[in-house]
Amino acid sequence: MKRKDRVFSSLKALCNNITIEKIKNGFNGFDATCIGDGISVSRSNTSKELNELLREGKVIKITGKPVFYFDKERLSLLLNIPCNNISASISNLSDILSTPLLKNEASLENSNNDDSPFEQIIGYNDSLKIPINQAKAAILYPPNGLNTLLIGTTGVGKSTFAEIMYEYALKSGVIDKNAEFIVFNCAEYSDNPNLLISQLFGYTKGAFTGADKEREGLIDKANGGVLLLDEIHRLPPEGQEMLFLVMDKGVYRRLGETENHRKASVLFICATTENTNSFLLQTFLRRVPMVIKLPDLAERSIGERADLIKAFFNNEAKTIGLPIKVHKDVLTAFTMYKCKSNIGQLKADIQLTCAKGYLEYKTLSKLNINIGLSCIPEHIYTELLNIKKRRLEEISIIDELYKPTSMHVEFSGNETNDLKTMDNYKLSVNLYEEINNKYNNYYNLGYTKEEIKLDIIKYVDKYLKNVLSEVSTINSAQHKKELFKIINPKIYYAVETALLETSSERIYDKKILIALSMHISSMLENIRKSTYKKPSNKNLIPLDNNIDYETAVEIHEILERELEIEIPGEEIALICIFLNTIRENITENKPKIPIIVICHGESTATSIANVVNELLQTNHCYAINMPLNESVKVVLEAAKNLVKKVDEGKGVLLLVDMGSLVTFSDIITKDTNIITRSIDMVSTPLVLEAARKSLFPEYTLDNLTKDLQLLTPYIGRDIGSSIDDNIGDINKKVIITTCITGDGAAKKIADMLRQAFPFIEKVNIKILPMNVEKFKEVKYEIGHNNIIAVIGTVDIHLDNIPFIPIDEFIVGDGNRILRELLIGNYNLRNIDMETNISLIVNTLSDQLTFLNPTKTYNILSQVFDQIKHYISEENYIRSKIRFILHCSFMIERCFRNESFEYKNPDEFISKNQQIYNDIVKSIEILKKSFRVHIPKDELCYLVEFVKSNKLLIERDCL
C-alpha cells in the first residue's frame, strides 16, 4: 500500500469514531501528527500526503494552528448532505452545521415520522436509509429542491426511486398536487440534437419542414413537477449544455423562437449506470449537486432480499388469483444465487418460475400450483453448487426468513401490504391469461397435454426473453451443451456437488466427474425402465481402501439427497471403484499460439471468439469481422496489424470462413515475417478445439494445423473412403464400449459414437457395449485382431489394442484418435519407441504441472536403461512407457509433499533388497536433475511396479 493510501486509511479510521454530537461540542478534526503516529509516518510526510488528498477532494482542511483534517465522505454521511456541498477548506468544523441543508434538518427529521412513500420501500430503514435521507434532503431543500443524480447498476431500481421521490414531493407539498412526473430516455435521441431540442423544449409552427403546428415539449409538461432524464450518460455534451439555462434561471425557448423566453420550474432527476466523470461535463455536474448511489442487490441484507422474494411471489399469486406453494429449496436458491442484474432480474426469474409452475398446474391437472426445483431457470439451478458450499448457519436462516410449514411456503397474494420492491420491470399481467388461452385452444384442437406443455414453454421463454432484453442473465451451463446431450444436467450438478462436498483432502478432475455422472444417469434410467441389475463384481471392491470407501458412502448419501431418490446400496461399491481415477490437473502458463477468427458479417467472428474465450477462461482468441460492404484490402491490413500485435513467438493460426480470406496466410507471412497458417470452414467447435490445443506448450503451429484439419466438414467423407482401403474384411471389425456393468454407460457411449461417426454403421463396423465379465465370455467369438479400439470408463487391458477413456471424447482428443485408427494412421500394434517419442512427450505435457516433459522423458529413459534387465524384451516398449508415466507423476507428488504411503515398507524392502538397491542406484540421476527427495514408500511402489508388472498379468488372465 502506498504511503498516501496509508495516511488516508488512518484518517478514515479516526473519523469513523466521530459523531455529530462531538462536532457540536467543539471537535475540530485531526492534525498531521495524530494521523501519522498510528502508521509510523513523520509529521512532514503525513502533511504532504494530506495536501495531495485535499487536491483530490477526499479530505477537508480546517484552517488555523495547528491545521486539522477530516474525511469528506464521513462528514457527508454524518450530515446527510452530498460531498459537492462541503467546502474543501473551512475555518471551523462546526461552521458546516449552519449550512442551509442542515437548517432544514428539523423538516427532514419530522418527515421521517410521516407515513411517507419512502417507508413503503423494502429496505427503507436498512440499506436504503442513507439514499432515502439524501433524497428527502434534496426534495426539501429550499426553495425548490436540489437537482439529483441517481447512480447504480442495471436493475437496482433507479427509475422507481425517482418516482418515489416525486411522490414524496407531492406528499410534502413541495410541488402542486397536479404536478407531473415526466420520463425522458436520453438514449433515444442522443445522435440527433435537433430532435433532442424539439422533444425537450417543443417547437413553433414552421420551425422546420413538417412543423405544421406548435407543439409543447417535455419541459412544458414537467413545469412545476419532476423530469427524469434516464440514461443521462447517453446525452451528448451539446445536449447537456442545452439544459443549463433552464437549470440556472428557469427559462427556455422553443425551437424556432428567437425573442421571448418561457418560464419553467422543473426539478431534474438524472439516472445513470456509468462513472459520472467519464461522460458528464463538470459544468453539468455542478448543476446537479445531490448524488445518490443505490446499492446492488448483493450489497443489501439477506433479510431485505427475502422480503423482496416474498413480495414478488405474493404479487404473482395475486395476479393469478390462486395461492402458490413454493418448496423450501427454491426459496434457498432465490435467496442465495448471484443475481447479477439485481432486483429486475430477481423479479423476472421469479415470474418465469411461476409461469412454469402455472403451466404444470394446467397441463398436469394438479390441485395446486407447486413450485419445485424443476421450475427454476437453469442459470439459478447451476448456482446450487455454490449455495451448498456456504456455511450451514447461513443456509439455516432460511427457516427464520420464510417460516415454512413442512417443506413449503404458501403465498396467497393477500400479504403484499403495498410494499415497493424498487423494480421497474413491468411484465405483462396477461401472461397467465395467455397461457390459459393457448392451453384451451390446443386442447380443443386435440393436442396431447405433453405437446401443449412443450409449445407453451417455448412461448413463455420467448416472451420473457424479449421483455428482459436489458437483464443480462448469465447462463453458466452454456459450455456444457454437448455434454448435456448424453448426461442429464440435474445428475451432472448433483455429482459435482457430491464430489465438491467430499473433496477436503483431494481434488477431483473432470474425468471422474464425467464418468460417474454417466454411470448414475444410466443407472437411474435402468431403474426407471425396470432393467436395473445389481452389481455382481463385488470382488473388485477395494474395501481395504478405507478413505475411498468412506468417501463413496458420503457421495452415495449426497446423491440421494440432491436427486431426492433412493439409490441402491450396492452402488457404493461402484462409486468406490470410480474414485480410483482421481487425478489433479493444472495447466502451465507458457507461450501460446494465438487464434484469429476472420468471418464475413457484422459480428460473426466476435461472437465465436467471445464464446471460446469465456468457455476456456482465456483471452488468446481474437476476432476480425468483415462486413459485406468492407473491402478485402482493409480487412487484410487489420489482420496484419493484429498478427504483429498478438504473436508470442510460435506463429499465429487464422481460422476463416470462405472466399478471399483463405489466401490471407501467405500474404501476411510474407509481409510480416511471422509464420501463419489458415484453415477454412470455421465453426465454433473448430475454434474451441484450436484454442484448447494451442494452450499446450509442446504444440507447434504445424502440429496444431494438422490436427485441426482432421476436424473439417470433409473428414466424414475422407474417413468413409479410407476405411475400405485400410481395414480389410470390414464385416468382422468391432469397437468395444465399456463400463463397470456393461449395461449403462457403455450403451450411452455406443449411442454417442453412432451419432458422432454415422458412417460406421454404413460400413458394418459393430459397436459392442460390455464389461470385463461379458468380454471374457465372447472374446474368442470376436477375435482379438478384429478389435479396432476399446472406448469407455473401464480398460479391459487388451494387448496392442488402444483404450480410449470416455473423457477423451468430452475434454480430450478422442474423436481425432478414433478417426486416425479408422483410417489406419494410429497403429499401436507395431509401436516403435524412437519414432513415437513425440507422442509420449505430448501426453506428459497434458498431464504434468511442474516438470518439463521433454527433459523428464530424457532423464527417465536413462533411469529405465539401468533397470531394463528386469524387463522382458517382449514387453520392453510398453513397460518403458508405463515406467516413464509412473515416475513422472511420482516426482510431481514428491514436489507437492503428497507421496503415497506404503504398508510395511521395511518388511517389503528386506524381502526385495537387491532390486530395491538397484532402483535406489538408478534414480540418483533423477534426484540430482530435479533436486527432489524420493521417500522409501514411493520406492517400494516403484519396486513393485518393476517386479510384478501387474497390468500384464491381468491381461494374460483374460
JSON list of C-alpha atoms in Angstrom, two decimals, residues 854-935:
[
{"chain": "A", "resi": 854, "resn": "THR", "atom": "CA", "xyz": [11.00, -33.32, -22.83]},
{"chain": "A", "resi": 855, "resn": "LYS", "atom": "CA", "xyz": [13.57, -33.16, -20.03]},
{"chain": "A", "resi": 856, "resn": "THR", "atom": "CA", "xyz": [11.52, -35.60, -17.95]},
{"chain": "A", "resi": 857, "resn": "TYR", "atom": "CA", "xyz": [11.32, -38.10, -20.81]},
{"chain": "A", "resi": 858, "resn": "ASN", "atom": "CA", "xyz": [15.08, -37.99, -21.47]},
{"chain": "A", "resi": 859, "resn": "ILE", "atom": "CA", "xyz": [16.11, -38.42, -17.82]},
{"chain": "A", "resi": 860, "resn": "LEU", "atom": "CA", "xyz": [13.60, -41.19, -17.10]},
{"chain": "A", "resi": 861, "resn": "SER", "atom": "CA", "xyz": [14.77, -43.01, -20.24]},
{"chain": "A", "resi": 862, "resn": "GLN", "atom": "CA", "xyz": [18.27, -43.08, -18.74]},
{"chain": "A", "resi": 863, "resn": "VAL", "atom": "CA", "xyz": [16.88, -44.37, -15.46]},
{"chain": "A", "resi": 864, "resn": "PHE", "atom": "CA", "xyz": [14.94, -47.10, -17.26]},
{"chain": "A", "resi": 865, "resn": "ASP", "atom": "CA", "xyz": [18.04, -48.21, -19.17]},
{"chain": "A", "resi": 866, "resn": "GLN", "atom": "CA", "xyz": [19.72, -49.03, -15.84]},
{"chain": "A", "resi": 867, "resn": "ILE", "atom": "CA", "xyz": [16.95, -51.41, -14.78]},
{"chain": "A", "resi": 868, "resn": "LYS", "atom": "CA", "xyz": [15.89, -52.79, -18.15]},
{"chain": "A", "resi": 869, "resn": "HIS", "atom": "CA", "xyz": [17.40, -56.18, -17.32]},
{"chain": "A", "resi": 870, "resn": "TYR", "atom": "CA", "xyz": [14.32, -56.69, -15.14]},
{"chain": "A", "resi": 871, "resn": "ILE", "atom": "CA", "xyz": [12.03, -56.26, -18.16]},
{"chain": "A", "resi": 872, "resn": "SER", "atom": "CA", "xyz": [11.41, -58.90, -20.79]},
{"chain": "A", "resi": 873, "resn": "GLU", "atom": "CA", "xyz": [12.17, -57.92, -24.39]},
{"chain": "A", "resi": 874, "resn": "GLU", "atom": "CA", "xyz": [8.64, -58.83, -25.40]},
{"chain": "A", "resi": 875, "resn": "ASN", "atom": "CA", "xyz": [7.14, -56.13, -23.15]},
{"chain": "A", "resi": 876, "resn": "TYR", "atom": "CA", "xyz": [10.02, -53.64, -23.30]},
{"chain": "A", "resi": 877, "resn": "ILE", "atom": "CA", "xyz": [8.27, -50.80, -25.18]},
{"chain": "A", "resi": 878, "resn": "ARG", "atom": "CA", "xyz": [5.04, -50.79, -23.22]},
{"chain": "A", "resi": 879, "resn": "SER", "atom": "CA", "xyz": [6.85, -51.21, -19.90]},
{"chain": "A", "resi": 880, "resn": "LYS", "atom": "CA", "xyz": [9.06, -48.24, -20.67]},
{"chain": "A", "resi": 881, "resn": "ILE", "atom": "CA", "xyz": [6.03, -46.04, -21.48]},
{"chain": "A", "resi": 882, "resn": "ARG", "atom": "CA", "xyz": [4.31, -47.03, -18.25]},
{"chain": "A", "resi": 883, "resn": "PHE", "atom": "CA", "xyz": [7.52, -46.60, -16.27]},
{"chain": "A", "resi": 884, "resn": "ILE", "atom": "CA", "xyz": [8.01, -43.05, -17.58]},
{"chain": "A", "resi": 885, "resn": "LEU", "atom": "CA", "xyz": [4.40, -42.11, -16.82]},
{"chain": "A", "resi": 886, "resn": "HIS", "atom": "CA", "xyz": [4.53, -43.65, -13.34]},
{"chain": "A", "resi": 887, "resn": "CYS", "atom": "CA", "xyz": [7.79, -41.90, -12.40]},
{"chain": "A", "resi": 888, "resn": "SER", "atom": "CA", "xyz": [6.67, -38.53, -13.82]},
{"chain": "A", "resi": 889, "resn": "PHE", "atom": "CA", "xyz": [3.62, -38.47, -11.59]},
{"chain": "A", "resi": 890, "resn": "MET", "atom": "CA", "xyz": [5.68, -39.78, -8.67]},
{"chain": "A", "resi": 891, "resn": "ILE", "atom": "CA", "xyz": [8.15, -36.89, -8.98]},
{"chain": "A", "resi": 892, "resn": "GLU", "atom": "CA", "xyz": [5.35, -34.30, -9.01]},
{"chain": "A", "resi": 893, "resn": "ARG", "atom": "CA", "xyz": [3.76, -35.92, -5.96]},
{"chain": "A", "resi": 894, "resn": "CYS", "atom": "CA", "xyz": [7.08, -35.57, -4.14]},
{"chain": "A", "resi": 895, "resn": "PHE", "atom": "CA", "xyz": [7.31, -31.91, -5.17]},
{"chain": "A", "resi": 896, "resn": "ARG", "atom": "CA", "xyz": [3.91, -31.34, -3.57]},
{"chain": "A", "resi": 897, "resn": "ASN", "atom": "CA", "xyz": [4.74, -33.43, -0.47]},
{"chain": "A", "resi": 898, "resn": "GLU", "atom": "CA", "xyz": [1.86, -35.73, -1.35]},
{"chain": "A", "resi": 899, "resn": "SER", "atom": "CA", "xyz": [3.76, -39.02, -1.51]},
{"chain": "A", "resi": 900, "resn": "PHE", "atom": "CA", "xyz": [1.81, -42.25, -1.23]},
{"chain": "A", "resi": 901, "resn": "GLU", "atom": "CA", "xyz": [2.32, -44.34, 1.90]},
{"chain": "A", "resi": 902, "resn": "TYR", "atom": "CA", "xyz": [3.26, -48.00, 1.59]},
{"chain": "A", "resi": 903, "resn": "LYS", "atom": "CA", "xyz": [2.09, -50.61, 4.07]},
{"chain": "A", "resi": 904, "resn": "ASN", "atom": "CA", "xyz": [5.05, -52.13, 5.98]},
{"chain": "A", "resi": 905, "resn": "PRO", "atom": "CA", "xyz": [7.79, -50.69, 3.71]},
{"chain": "A", "resi": 906, "resn": "ASP", "atom": "CA", "xyz": [10.71, -52.03, 5.78]},
{"chain": "A", "resi": 907, "resn": "GLU", "atom": "CA", "xyz": [9.40, -55.58, 5.58]},
{"chain": "A", "resi": 908, "resn": "PHE", "atom": "CA", "xyz": [8.92, -55.26, 1.81]},
{"chain": "A", "resi": 909, "resn": "ILE", "atom": "CA", "xyz": [12.43, -53.85, 1.33]},
{"chain": "A", "resi": 910, "resn": "SER", "atom": "CA", "xyz": [14.03, -56.67, 3.31]},
{"chain": "A", "resi": 911, "resn": "LYS", "atom": "CA", "xyz": [12.33, -59.21, 1.04]},
{"chain": "A", "resi": 912, "resn": "ASN", "atom": "CA", "xyz": [13.36, -57.39, -2.14]},
{"chain": "A", "resi": 913, "resn": "GLN", "atom": "CA", "xyz": [16.71, -55.94, -1.14]},
{"chain": "A", "resi": 914, "resn": "GLN", "atom": "CA", "xyz": [18.54, -56.48, -4.44]},
{"chain": "A", "resi": 915, "resn": "ILE", "atom": "CA", "xyz": [16.01, -54.88, -6.75]},
{"chain": "A", "resi": 916, "resn": "TYR", "atom": "CA", "xyz": [15.43, -52.10, -4.19]},
{"chain": "A", "resi": 917, "resn": "ASN", "atom": "CA", "xyz": [19.17, -51.30, -4.18]},
{"chain": "A", "resi": 918, "resn": "ASP", "atom": "CA", "xyz": [19.22, -51.26, -7.97]},
{"chain": "A", "resi": 919, "resn": "ILE", "atom": "CA", "xyz": [16.26, -48.89, -8.06]},
{"chain": "A", "resi": 920, "resn": "VAL", "atom": "CA", "xyz": [17.88, -46.57, -5.50]},
{"chain": "A", "resi": 921, "resn": "LYS", "atom": "CA", "xyz": [21.07, -46.50, -7.56]},
{"chain": "A", "resi": 922, "resn": "SER", "atom": "CA", "xyz": [19.27, -45.91, -10.84]},
{"chain": "A", "resi": 923, "resn": "ILE", "atom": "CA", "xyz": [17.32, -42.87, -9.61]},
{"chain": "A", "resi": 924, "resn": "GLU", "atom": "CA", "xyz": [20.39, -40.90, -8.49]},
{"chain": "A", "resi": 925, "resn": "ILE", "atom": "CA", "xyz": [20.40, -39.03, -11.77]},
{"chain": "A", "resi": 926, "resn": "LEU", "atom": "CA", "xyz": [16.72, -38.30, -11.26]},
{"chain": "A", "resi": 927, "resn": "LYS", "atom": "CA", "xyz": [17.25, -36.88, -7.76]},
{"chain": "A", "resi": 928, "resn": "LYS", "atom": "CA", "xyz": [20.14, -34.68, -8.89]},
{"chain": "A", "resi": 929, "resn": "SER", "atom": "CA", "xyz": [18.40, -33.41, -12.01]},
{"chain": "A", "resi": 930, "resn": "PHE", "atom": "CA", "xyz": [15.15, -32.48, -10.30]},
{"chain": "A", "resi": 931, "resn": "ARG", "atom": "CA", "xyz": [16.56, -31.87, -6.81]},
{"chain": "A", "resi": 932, "resn": "VAL", "atom": "CA", "xyz": [13.81, -33.90, -5.25]},
{"chain": "A", "resi": 933, "resn": "HIS", "atom": "CA", "xyz": [13.74, -36.41, -2.40]},
{"chain": "A", "resi": 934, "resn": "ILE", "atom": "CA", "xyz": [12.05, -39.74, -3.20]},
{"chain": "A", "resi": 935, "resn": "PRO", "atom": "CA", "xyz": [10.85, -41.40, 0.07]}
]
